Amino acid sequence: MKTSRLKNQLAFPLFATATFAVLLYLVLPFFAPSSAGEELKTSAPGFYWVRMLTKIALWLSLMFVGVRLTSAFLFDLIFRLRKKREAPTLVRDLFSIVAYVLIVALILKYYFALSLGALLSGSALLGVILGLALQDTLGNLFSGISLHADKPFDVGDVITVGKWTGVVESVTWRAAKIRTFTNHIVLVSNSQIAKEAIEVCPRDNANARLVFFNALYMNSPAKVMQVVRDAIREAENVRREPAAFVRIRNLGESGVEYEIKYWLEDYARFNDTDALLRQRIWYAFNRAGLNFAYPTQTLYIEQPKAAANLAVEAETLTGRLSATGIFAPLNGDELSQLACASRSHTYAPGETIIRAGEDGDSMFVVHHGHVSVQIDDDGQPRTVATLREGDFFGEMALFTGEPRSAHVVAAAETEVLEIGHEAMKLVFDTNPQLAESLGTTIAHRRADLAAAVEDEDEEEVSAGVISSIKRFFGLD
Ligand code: CMP
């Protein structure tokens, strides 16, 4: 409690105490009759009652001063020093109520020989009337006490009760005061809180939010997710740890629906932060040439690909294959023949392209992206090589007829060109020397793969591989 508030609270009781003390000890003695004590009651009843009531008023004023000072000492000093936070209003109010009732009971007993217990139990009717009149108030009081015992939320937490969401400002013996996000104050009675389900987002908790957006089907999910992740990573009020993530929520009617899950530093500012993220996404989409999906009906009329487009595509694929080391000996015609026979596939990050142990009758060239070659190491994948644009894989099973020797996993969104057995056989028919260079590559890769191969003579392995390649393709 602030000192100025305490001063305000004490000003009137102190003034009243001083006034009644002056009245009792300085003014009334002038009018005192000669008789004293119990005799006064009969000889001068007027004076007797004025003095009695002044005494009671003095005690009551002193009671206010005493209780308020004790409450300030207990809660503003001791409680705050120990717990390092404000004492709950409910506890302060309860303390004051109990103290007032006890002191009033003492005064009644001393001056009128009345016991509070006898007063209450003596009048059943009074009890019923009080009970009915205070039904709601007492309900709130007891709900407030159980709220404090349970402590489901604290001042500063964001809570949702019924239709209200806001930051808790205080909890009194009657109600919780919530400041909504439109800066209105809502008082929700304790008994209502006790009845309803409450959603609590504690102030010191890593509270998460979901923000939704969507993108057109033709925008690759890997790219969308990467762009959005980068765009929101450093936004204000977004926790770095745990890091926000983006995932596909649904394949909707008009587009792919995504959600962002992010954690806030200060949950009370979630509206601003959600809005900031949406703004960042819009700009990031704009820069990356991505498009939001909105409910539309589009009529697609499929047109055969223009000859010019096909030529460009074939040229790009031929360019890729000519830049792949093993195909260097092939002439232009052979390369474009191979390009026509190859099929392009796109894989999402983390997708497995090849599984160890499976049969394989094709090989792949990395067109865009990169892949990891992995083996099982005690049940855990261990990367033995990373292959980038222009590198090839899957040749071992294709050329030797053995099962796939390793897993190959897309490390990012990756486009590969798959070349089948038939197309490769044609190439080998005209370029038998290809077997030599492939044999060496396979031998190197095998040596890397198996620790046992370390002891073997690499040249012997290579010769063995070359002859099995030739056998497989019937070149001997
Ligand atoms: P294949 O055995 O058909 O399938 C797994 C592929 O991983 C294999 O062919 C090679 O192309 C590739 N691979 C295996 N080991 C290595 C390595 N050490 N370095 C690069 N690529 C490899």
Coordinates of C-alpha atoms and ligand atoms in Angstrom, one line a residue:
M1 CA 0.0 0.0 0.0
K2 CA 1.3 3.5 -0.8
T3 CA 2.2 5.8 2.1
S4 CA -0.2 8.4 0.7
R5 CA -3.1 5.9 0.8
L6 CA -2.2 4.9 4.3
K7 CA -2.2 8.6 5.3
N8 CA -5.7 9.0 3.8
Q9 CA -6.9 6.0 5.6
L10 CA -5.6 7.2 8.9
A11 CA -6.5 10.8 8.6
F12 CA -10.2 10.6 9.5
P13 CA -9.9 8.0 12.4
L14 CA -7.0 10.0 13.9
F15 CA -9.1 13.2 13.7
A16 CA -12.1 11.3 15.3
T17 CA -9.9 9.9 18.0
A18 CA -8.5 13.3 18.9
T19 CA -12.0 14.9 18.9
F20 CA -13.5 12.2 21.1
A21 CA -10.5 12.2 23.5
V22 CA -10.9 16.0 23.9
L23 CA -14.6 15.7 24.4
L24 CA -14.1 12.9 27.0
Y25 CA -11.2 14.3 29.0
L26 CA -11.5 18.1 28.5
V27 CA -15.1 19.0 27.8
L28 CA -17.3 16.5 29.6
P29 CA -15.5 16.9 33.1
F30 CA -16.9 20.5 33.1
F31 CA -20.5 19.2 33.0
A32 CA -19.9 16.2 35.4
P33 CA -22.4 16.0 38.2
S34 CA -21.2 15.3 41.8
S35 CA -22.3 11.7 41.8
A36 CA -20.1 9.1 40.1
G37 CA -20.0 5.5 39.0
E38 CA -23.3 3.4 38.7
E39 CA -25.2 6.1 40.7
L40 CA -24.9 8.4 37.7
K41 CA -27.2 6.1 35.7
T42 CA -30.1 7.0 37.8
S43 CA -29.1 10.5 39.1
A44 CA -27.9 11.9 35.7
P45 CA -28.8 9.4 32.9
G46 CA -28.3 11.9 30.1
F47 CA -24.7 12.7 31.1
Y48 CA -24.1 9.0 31.8
W49 CA -25.1 7.9 28.3
V50 CA -23.3 10.8 26.5
R51 CA -20.1 9.8 28.3
M52 CA -20.6 6.1 27.6
L53 CA -21.3 6.7 23.9
T54 CA -18.3 9.1 23.7
K55 CA -16.1 6.4 25.2
I56 CA -17.4 3.8 22.8
A57 CA -16.8 6.2 19.9
L58 CA -13.3 6.8 21.1
W59 CA -12.6 3.0 21.2
L60 CA -14.1 2.6 17.7
S61 CA -11.9 5.4 16.3
L62 CA -8.9 3.8 18.0
M63 CA -9.9 0.5 16.6
F64 CA -9.8 1.9 13.0
V65 CA -6.4 3.4 13.6
G66 CA -5.0 0.2 15.2
V67 CA -6.4 -2.2 12.6
R68 CA -5.2 -0.1 9.7
L69 CA -1.8 0.4 11.1
T70 CA -1.4 -3.3 11.9
S71 CA -2.6 -4.3 8.5
A72 CA -0.1 -1.9 6.9
F73 CA 2.7 -3.3 9.1
L74 CA 1.8 -6.9 8.4
F75 CA 1.0 -6.8 4.7
D76 CA 3.0 -3.8 3.3
L77 CA 6.1 -4.5 5.3
I78 CA 6.4 -8.0 6.5
F79 CA 4.5 -9.8 3.7
R80 CA 6.1 -7.8 0.9
L81 CA 9.6 -8.2 2.3
R82 CA 9.2 -12.0 2.7
K83 CA 7.2 -12.8 -0.5
K84 CA 8.4 -10.0 -2.7
R85 CA 4.9 -9.2 -3.9
E86 CA 1.7 -7.4 -2.9
A87 CA -0.5 -9.2 -0.4
P88 CA -3.8 -10.4 -1.8
T89 CA -6.6 -7.9 -1.2
L90 CA -8.8 -10.7 0.0
V91 CA -6.4 -11.7 2.8
R92 CA -6.1 -8.1 3.9
D93 CA -9.9 -7.6 3.9
L94 CA -10.4 -10.8 5.8
F95 CA -7.9 -9.8 8.4
S96 CA -9.6 -6.4 8.9
I97 CA -13.1 -7.9 9.1
V98 CA -12.0 -10.5 11.7
A99 CA -10.2 -7.8 13.7
Y100 CA -13.2 -5.4 13.6
V101 CA -15.6 -8.1 14.7
L102 CA -13.4 -9.2 17.6
I103 CA -12.9 -5.7 18.9
V104 CA -16.6 -4.8 18.6
A105 CA -17.4 -8.0 20.5
L106 CA -14.9 -7.0 23.2
I107 CA -16.5 -3.5 23.4
L108 CA -20.0 -4.9 23.6
K109 CA -18.9 -7.4 26.3
Y110 CA -17.1 -4.7 28.4
Y111 CA -19.7 -2.0 28.3
F112 CA -23.0 -4.0 27.9
A113 CA -21.9 -7.5 29.2
L114 CA -23.2 -8.8 25.8
S115 CA -21.6 -11.8 24.2
L116 CA -21.5 -12.0 20.4
G117 CA -22.1 -15.8 20.4
A118 CA -25.2 -15.3 22.6
L119 CA -26.4 -12.5 20.4
L120 CA -26.1 -14.6 17.2
S121 CA -27.4 -17.9 18.7
G122 CA -30.1 -16.1 20.6
S123 CA -31.8 -14.8 17.6
A124 CA -32.6 -17.5 15.1
L125 CA -34.7 -15.0 13.1
L126 CA -31.8 -12.6 12.9
G127 CA -29.7 -15.5 11.6
V128 CA -32.2 -16.4 8.9
I129 CA -32.5 -12.7 7.9
L130 CA -28.8 -12.2 7.8
G131 CA -28.2 -15.5 6.0
L132 CA -30.7 -14.6 3.3
A133 CA -29.5 -11.1 2.9
L134 CA -25.9 -12.1 2.8
Q135 CA -26.4 -15.2 0.6
D136 CA -24.6 -13.8 -2.4
T137 CA -22.0 -11.9 -0.4
L138 CA -21.1 -14.9 1.7
G139 CA -21.0 -17.1 -1.5
N140 CA -18.5 -14.7 -3.0
L141 CA -16.5 -14.6 0.2
F142 CA -16.2 -18.4 0.4
S143 CA -15.5 -18.7 -3.3
G144 CA -12.8 -16.0 -2.9
I145 CA -11.3 -18.0 0.0
S146 CA -11.2 -21.2 -2.0
L147 CA -9.7 -19.3 -5.0
H148 CA -6.9 -18.1 -2.7
A149 CA -6.3 -21.5 -1.3
D150 CA -6.2 -23.0 -4.9
K151 CA -4.4 -20.1 -6.4
P152 CA -5.4 -20.9 -9.9
F153 CA -4.2 -17.5 -11.1
D154 CA -2.3 -14.4 -9.9
V155 CA -2.3 -10.7 -10.5
G156 CA -0.8 -10.1 -14.0
D157 CA -2.0 -13.4 -15.5
V158 CA -4.2 -13.5 -18.5
I159 CA -7.4 -15.4 -17.9
T160 CA -10.6 -16.2 -19.8
V161 CA -13.8 -16.6 -17.8
G162 CA -17.0 -17.0 -19.7
K163 CA -16.8 -14.5 -22.5
W164 CA -14.2 -12.3 -20.8
T165 CA -10.5 -12.4 -21.5
G166 CA -8.1 -10.0 -19.9
V167 CA -5.3 -9.3 -17.4
V168 CA -6.1 -9.9 -13.8
E169 CA -5.6 -6.7 -11.8
S170 CA -6.8 -7.7 -8.4
V171 CA -8.8 -10.3 -6.6
T172 CA -10.9 -9.1 -3.7
W173 CA -13.3 -10.9 -1.3
R174 CA -16.1 -10.2 -3.8
A175 CA -14.7 -10.3 -7.3
A176 CA -11.7 -10.5 -9.7
K177 CA -11.0 -7.4 -11.6
I178 CA -9.9 -8.1 -15.2
R179 CA -8.7 -5.5 -17.7
T180 CA -9.8 -6.6 -21.1
F181 CA -7.8 -6.0 -24.3
T182 CA -10.1 -3.1 -25.1
N183 CA -9.0 -1.5 -21.8
H184 CA -12.3 -2.1 -20.1
I185 CA -12.6 -3.2 -16.5
V186 CA -14.7 -6.3 -15.9
L187 CA -15.5 -7.5 -12.4
V188 CA -16.3 -11.2 -12.4
S189 CA -17.7 -12.3 -9.1
N190 CA -15.8 -15.0 -7.2
S191 CA -18.8 -17.4 -7.2
Q192 CA -19.0 -17.1 -11.0
I193 CA -15.3 -17.9 -11.3
A194 CA -15.8 -20.9 -9.0
K195 CA -18.6 -22.2 -11.2
E196 CA -17.0 -21.6 -14.7
A197 CA -14.1 -23.2 -16.4
I198 CA -11.2 -20.7 -16.4
E199 CA -8.4 -20.6 -18.9
V200 CA -5.3 -19.3 -17.3
C201 CA -2.1 -18.1 -19.1
P202 CA 0.3 -17.5 -16.2
R203 CA 2.6 -14.5 -16.5
D204 CA 5.8 -16.4 -15.9
N205 CA 4.8 -19.3 -18.2
A206 CA 5.9 -19.9 -21.8
N207 CA 2.4 -19.4 -23.3
A208 CA 2.0 -20.3 -27.0
R209 CA -0.3 -18.9 -29.7
L210 CA -1.4 -20.3 -33.1
V211 CA -1.5 -18.0 -36.1
F212 CA -3.1 -19.3 -39.3
F213 CA -2.4 -18.4 -42.9
N214 CA -2.7 -20.2 -46.3
A215 CA -0.9 -20.3 -49.6
L216 CA -1.6 -21.5 -53.1
Y217 CA -1.1 -25.2 -53.9
M218 CA 1.5 -24.3 -56.5
N219 CA 3.8 -22.8 -53.8
S220 CA 6.0 -25.5 -52.5
P221 CA 5.3 -26.1 -48.7
A222 CA 9.1 -26.4 -47.9
K223 CA 9.7 -22.9 -49.4
V224 CA 6.6 -21.4 -47.7
M225 CA 7.6 -22.8 -44.3
Q226 CA 11.2 -21.6 -44.7
V227 CA 10.2 -18.1 -45.8
V228 CA 7.7 -17.8 -42.9
R229 CA 10.1 -19.2 -40.3
D230 CA 12.7 -16.6 -41.4
A231 CA 10.2 -13.8 -41.4
I232 CA 8.9 -14.3 -37.9
R233 CA 12.1 -15.5 -36.1
E234 CA 13.1 -12.1 -34.9
A235 CA 9.7 -10.5 -34.4
E236 CA 9.3 -8.5 -31.2
N237 CA 7.8 -10.4 -28.2
V238 CA 8.4 -13.8 -29.9
R239 CA 10.5 -16.1 -27.7
R240 CA 13.7 -17.5 -29.3
E241 CA 13.5 -20.6 -27.1
P242 CA 11.4 -22.6 -27.8
A243 CA 11.6 -21.5 -31.4
A244 CA 8.5 -20.9 -33.4
F245 CA 7.5 -23.5 -35.9
V246 CA 5.4 -23.6 -39.0
R247 CA 3.4 -26.7 -40.1
I248 CA 0.6 -27.7 -42.5
R249 CA -2.7 -27.7 -40.8
N250 CA -4.9 -28.8 -43.7
L251 CA -5.0 -29.3 -47.4
G252 CA -8.0 -26.9 -47.9
E253 CA -10.3 -26.2 -50.7
S254 CA -8.6 -23.2 -52.0
G255 CA -5.1 -23.6 -50.8
V256 CA -2.7 -25.2 -48.3
E257 CA -3.6 -24.1 -44.8
Y258 CA -0.7 -23.5 -42.4
E259 CA -0.3 -22.7 -38.8
I260 CA 2.5 -21.0 -36.9
K261 CA 3.0 -22.0 -33.3
Y262 CA 5.0 -19.5 -31.3
W263 CA 5.7 -18.7 -27.7
L264 CA 5.5 -15.2 -26.3
E265 CA 7.7 -13.2 -23.9
D266 CA 4.6 -11.2 -22.7
Y267 CA 1.4 -13.0 -23.3
A268 CA -0.7 -10.0 -22.5
R269 CA 0.4 -8.5 -25.8
F270 CA -0.6 -11.4 -28.0
N271 CA -3.0 -9.4 -30.1
D272 CA -0.2 -7.0 -31.2
T273 CA 2.2 -9.9 -31.7
D274 CA -0.2 -11.9 -33.8
A275 CA -0.8 -8.8 -36.0
L276 CA 3.0 -8.3 -36.3
L277 CA 3.5 -11.8 -37.5
R278 CA 0.7 -11.5 -40.1
Q279 CA 2.3 -8.3 -41.3
R280 CA 5.8 -10.0 -41.6
I281 CA 4.3 -12.9 -43.5
W282 CA 2.6 -10.6 -46.0
Y283 CA 5.9 -8.8 -46.8
A284 CA 7.9 -12.1 -46.9
F285 CA 5.4 -13.6 -49.3
N286 CA 5.6 -10.5 -51.4
R287 CA 9.4 -10.7 -51.6
A288 CA 9.5 -14.4 -52.3
G289 CA 6.8 -14.4 -55.0
L290 CA 4.5 -16.6 -52.9
N291 CA 0.7 -16.1 -53.0
F292 CA -2.1 -16.3 -50.4
A293 CA -5.0 -18.6 -51.2
Y294 CA -8.5 -17.2 -51.1
P295 CA -11.7 -18.9 -52.0
T296 CA -11.9 -18.8 -55.8
Q297 CA -13.0 -21.1 -58.5
T298 CA -10.5 -21.4 -61.2
L299 CA -11.2 -23.2 -64.5
Y300 CA -8.0 -24.7 -65.8
I301 CA -7.9 -25.5 -69.5
E302 CA -5.0 -27.8 -70.0
Q303 CA -2.9 -26.8 -73.0
P304 CA -0.3 -29.0 -74.5
K305 CA 3.1 -27.6 -73.5
A306 CA 4.4 -25.2 -76.1
A307 CA 7.3 -26.7 -78.2
A308 CA 9.5 -23.8 -77.1
N309 CA 8.9 -24.6 -73.4
L310 CA 9.7 -28.3 -74.0
A311 CA 12.9 -27.4 -75.8
V312 CA 14.0 -25.2 -72.8
E313 CA 13.2 -28.0 -70.3
A314 CA 15.2 -30.6 -72.4
E315 CA 18.1 -28.1 -72.7
T316 CA 18.1 -27.5 -68.9
L317 CA 18.2 -31.3 -68.2
T318 CA 20.9 -31.9 -70.8
G319 CA 22.9 -29.1 -69.2
R320 CA 22.5 -30.7 -65.8
L321 CA 23.6 -34.2 -67.1
S322 CA 26.6 -32.8 -69.0
A323 CA 27.8 -31.2 -65.8
T324 CA 27.6 -34.6 -64.0
G325 CA 31.1 -36.0 -64.0
I326 CA 30.4 -39.6 -65.1
F327 CA 28.5 -38.4 -68.2
A328 CA 31.4 -36.3 -69.4
P329 CA 32.4 -38.8 -72.1
L330 CA 28.9 -38.7 -73.7
N331 CA 28.3 -36.6 -76.8
G332 CA 25.5 -34.1 -77.2
D333 CA 23.0 -36.5 -78.8
E334 CA 23.6 -39.2 -76.2
L335 CA 23.1 -36.6 -73.5
S336 CA 19.8 -35.3 -74.9
Q337 CA 18.7 -38.9 -75.4
L338 CA 19.4 -39.5 -71.7
A339 CA 17.7 -36.3 -70.7
C340 CA 14.5 -37.3 -72.5
A341 CA 14.5 -40.7 -70.8
S342 CA 15.0 -39.2 -67.3
R343 CA 12.1 -38.2 -65.0
S344 CA 12.1 -35.4 -62.5
H345 CA 10.9 -35.8 -58.9
T346 CA 10.7 -33.3 -56.1
Y347 CA 11.1 -34.4 -52.4
A348 CA 10.3 -32.5 -49.2
P349 CA 13.1 -31.9 -46.7
G350 CA 13.5 -35.1 -44.6
E351 CA 11.9 -37.4 -47.2
T352 CA 13.7 -40.6 -48.0
I353 CA 14.5 -41.1 -51.7
I354 CA 16.2 -44.4 -51.3
R355 CA 16.0 -47.0 -48.5
A356 CA 18.9 -49.3 -47.7
G357 CA 18.3 -52.9 -48.4
E358 CA 15.6 -52.3 -51.1
D359 CA 16.1 -53.4 -54.7
G360 CA 16.8 -50.6 -57.2
D361 CA 16.8 -50.4 -60.9
S362 CA 17.5 -46.7 -61.4
M363 CA 20.0 -44.0 -60.5
F364 CA 19.5 -40.3 -59.7
V365 CA 21.2 -37.0 -60.4
V366 CA 20.6 -34.1 -58.0
H367 CA 19.1 -31.3 -60.0
H368 CA 18.3 -28.8 -57.2
G369 CA 18.9 -29.0 -53.4
H370 CA 21.0 -31.6 -51.6
V371 CA 20.7 -35.0 -50.1
S372 CA 22.4 -37.0 -47.2
V373 CA 23.7 -40.5 -47.6
Q374 CA 23.0 -42.3 -44.3
I375 CA 23.7 -45.6 -42.8
D376 CA 22.2 -47.1 -39.6
D377 CA 24.6 -46.8 -36.6
D378 CA 23.1 -48.6 -33.6
G379 CA 19.6 -47.7 -34.8
Q380 CA 20.5 -44.1 -35.4
P381 CA 21.0 -42.6 -38.8
R382 CA 24.6 -41.5 -39.5
T383 CA 25.4 -39.3 -42.4
V384 CA 28.4 -40.5 -44.4
A385 CA 28.2 -38.1 -47.3
T386 CA 26.3 -35.1 -48.6
L387 CA 25.6 -34.9 -52.4
R388 CA 24.8 -31.6 -54.1
E389 CA 23.6 -30.4 -57.5
G390 CA 25.3 -32.3 -60.3
D391 CA 26.2 -35.3 -58.0
F392 CA 24.6 -38.7 -58.6
F393 CA 23.5 -41.6 -56.4
G394 CA 21.7 -44.9 -56.6
E395 CA 24.3 -46.2 -59.2
M396 CA 25.5 -49.1 -56.9
A397 CA 22.3 -51.1 -56.9
L398 CA 21.6 -50.2 -60.5
F399 CA 25.0 -51.3 -61.9
T400 CA 25.7 -54.3 -59.6
G401 CA 22.2 -55.7 -59.0
E402 CA 22.9 -55.6 -55.3
P403 CA 20.4 -54.2 -52.8
R404 CA 20.7 -50.4 -52.0
S405 CA 23.7 -49.9 -49.8
A406 CA 22.5 -46.8 -47.8
H407 CA 19.6 -44.5 -47.2
V408 CA 19.5 -41.3 -49.3
V409 CA 17.4 -38.6 -47.7
A410 CA 16.5 -35.1 -49.0
A411 CA 18.3 -32.6 -46.7
A412 CA 16.3 -29.7 -48.2
E413 CA 13.6 -29.5 -50.8
T414 CA 15.3 -31.4 -53.6
E415 CA 14.6 -32.1 -57.2
V416 CA 16.3 -35.2 -58.7
L417 CA 16.4 -36.7 -62.2
E418 CA 15.8 -40.4 -62.2
I419 CA 17.4 -42.5 -65.0
G420 CA 16.2 -46.0 -65.4
H421 CA 18.0 -49.3 -66.3
E422 CA 17.0 -49.3 -70.0
A423 CA 18.3 -45.8 -70.6
M424 CA 21.6 -46.5 -68.9
K425 CA 22.0 -49.8 -70.8
L426 CA 21.8 -47.8 -74.1
V427 CA 24.5 -45.4 -72.9
F428 CA 26.8 -48.3 -71.9
D429 CA 26.3 -50.0 -75.2
T430 CA 27.9 -47.1 -77.0
N431 CA 30.3 -46.1 -74.2
P432 CA 31.7 -49.2 -72.6
Q433 CA 34.5 -47.1 -71.0
L434 CA 31.9 -45.6 -68.6
A435 CA 32.0 -48.8 -66.6
E436 CA 35.6 -48.0 -65.7
S437 CA 34.9 -44.6 -64.2
L438 CA 31.7 -45.8 -62.5
G439 CA 33.5 -48.8 -61.1
T440 CA 36.1 -46.5 -59.4
T441 CA 33.4 -44.3 -57.9
I442 CA 31.5 -47.2 -56.6
A443 CA 34.7 -48.7 -55.1
H444 CA 35.5 -45.4 -53.4
R445 CA 31.9 -45.2 -52.0
R446 CA 32.0 -48.8 -50.8
A447 CA 35.3 -48.1 -49.1
D448 CA 33.8 -45.2 -47.3
L449 CA 30.7 -47.2 -46.3
A450 CA 32.2 -50.4 -44.9
A451 CA 34.9 -50.4 -42.2
A452 CA 35.8 -53.9 -43.4
V453 CA 36.7 -52.6 -46.8
E454 CA 39.6 -50.6 -45.2
D455 CA 41.7 -53.8 -45.3
E456 CA 40.8 -54.7 -48.8
D457 CA 42.8 -53.6 -51.8
E458 CA 40.8 -50.8 -53.4
E459 CA 42.0 -51.7 -56.9
E460 CA 40.9 -55.3 -56.5
V461 CA 37.5 -54.1 -55.3
S462 CA 37.3 -51.7 -58.3
A463 CA 38.1 -54.5 -60.7
G464 CA 35.5 -56.7 -59.1
V465 CA 32.9 -54.0 -59.4
I466 CA 33.7 -53.3 -63.0
S467 CA 33.3 -56.9 -64.0
S468 CA 30.0 -57.2 -62.1
I469 CA 28.8 -54.0 -63.9
K470 CA 29.7 -55.5 -67.2
R471 CA 28.0 -58.8 -66.3
F472 CA 24.9 -57.0 -65.1
F473 CA 24.5 -55.2 -68.4
G474 CA 25.6 -58.2 -70.5
L475 CA 28.7 -56.3 -71.8
D476 CA 31.2 -59.2 -71.4
Ligands
CMP1 P1 22.8 -47.6 -53.9 O1 23.6 -48.6 -53.2 O2 22.1 -48.0 -55.1 O3 21.9 -46.7 -52.9 C1 22.4 -46.0 -51.9 C2 23.4 -45.0 -52.6 O4 24.1 -44.1 -51.7 C3 24.5 -45.7 -53.3 O5 23.9 -46.4 -54.3 C4 25.4 -44.6 -53.7 O6 25.0 -43.9 -54.8 C5 25.2 -43.7 -52.5 N1 26.4 -43.8 -51.6 C6 26.7 -44.9 -50.8 N2 27.8 -44.6 -50.1 C7 28.3 -43.4 -50.5 C8 29.4 -42.6 -50.2 N3 30.3 -43.0 -49.3 N4 29.5 -41.4 -50.8 C9 28.6 -41.0 -51.6 N5 27.5 -41.7 -52.0 C10 27.3 -42.9 -51.4

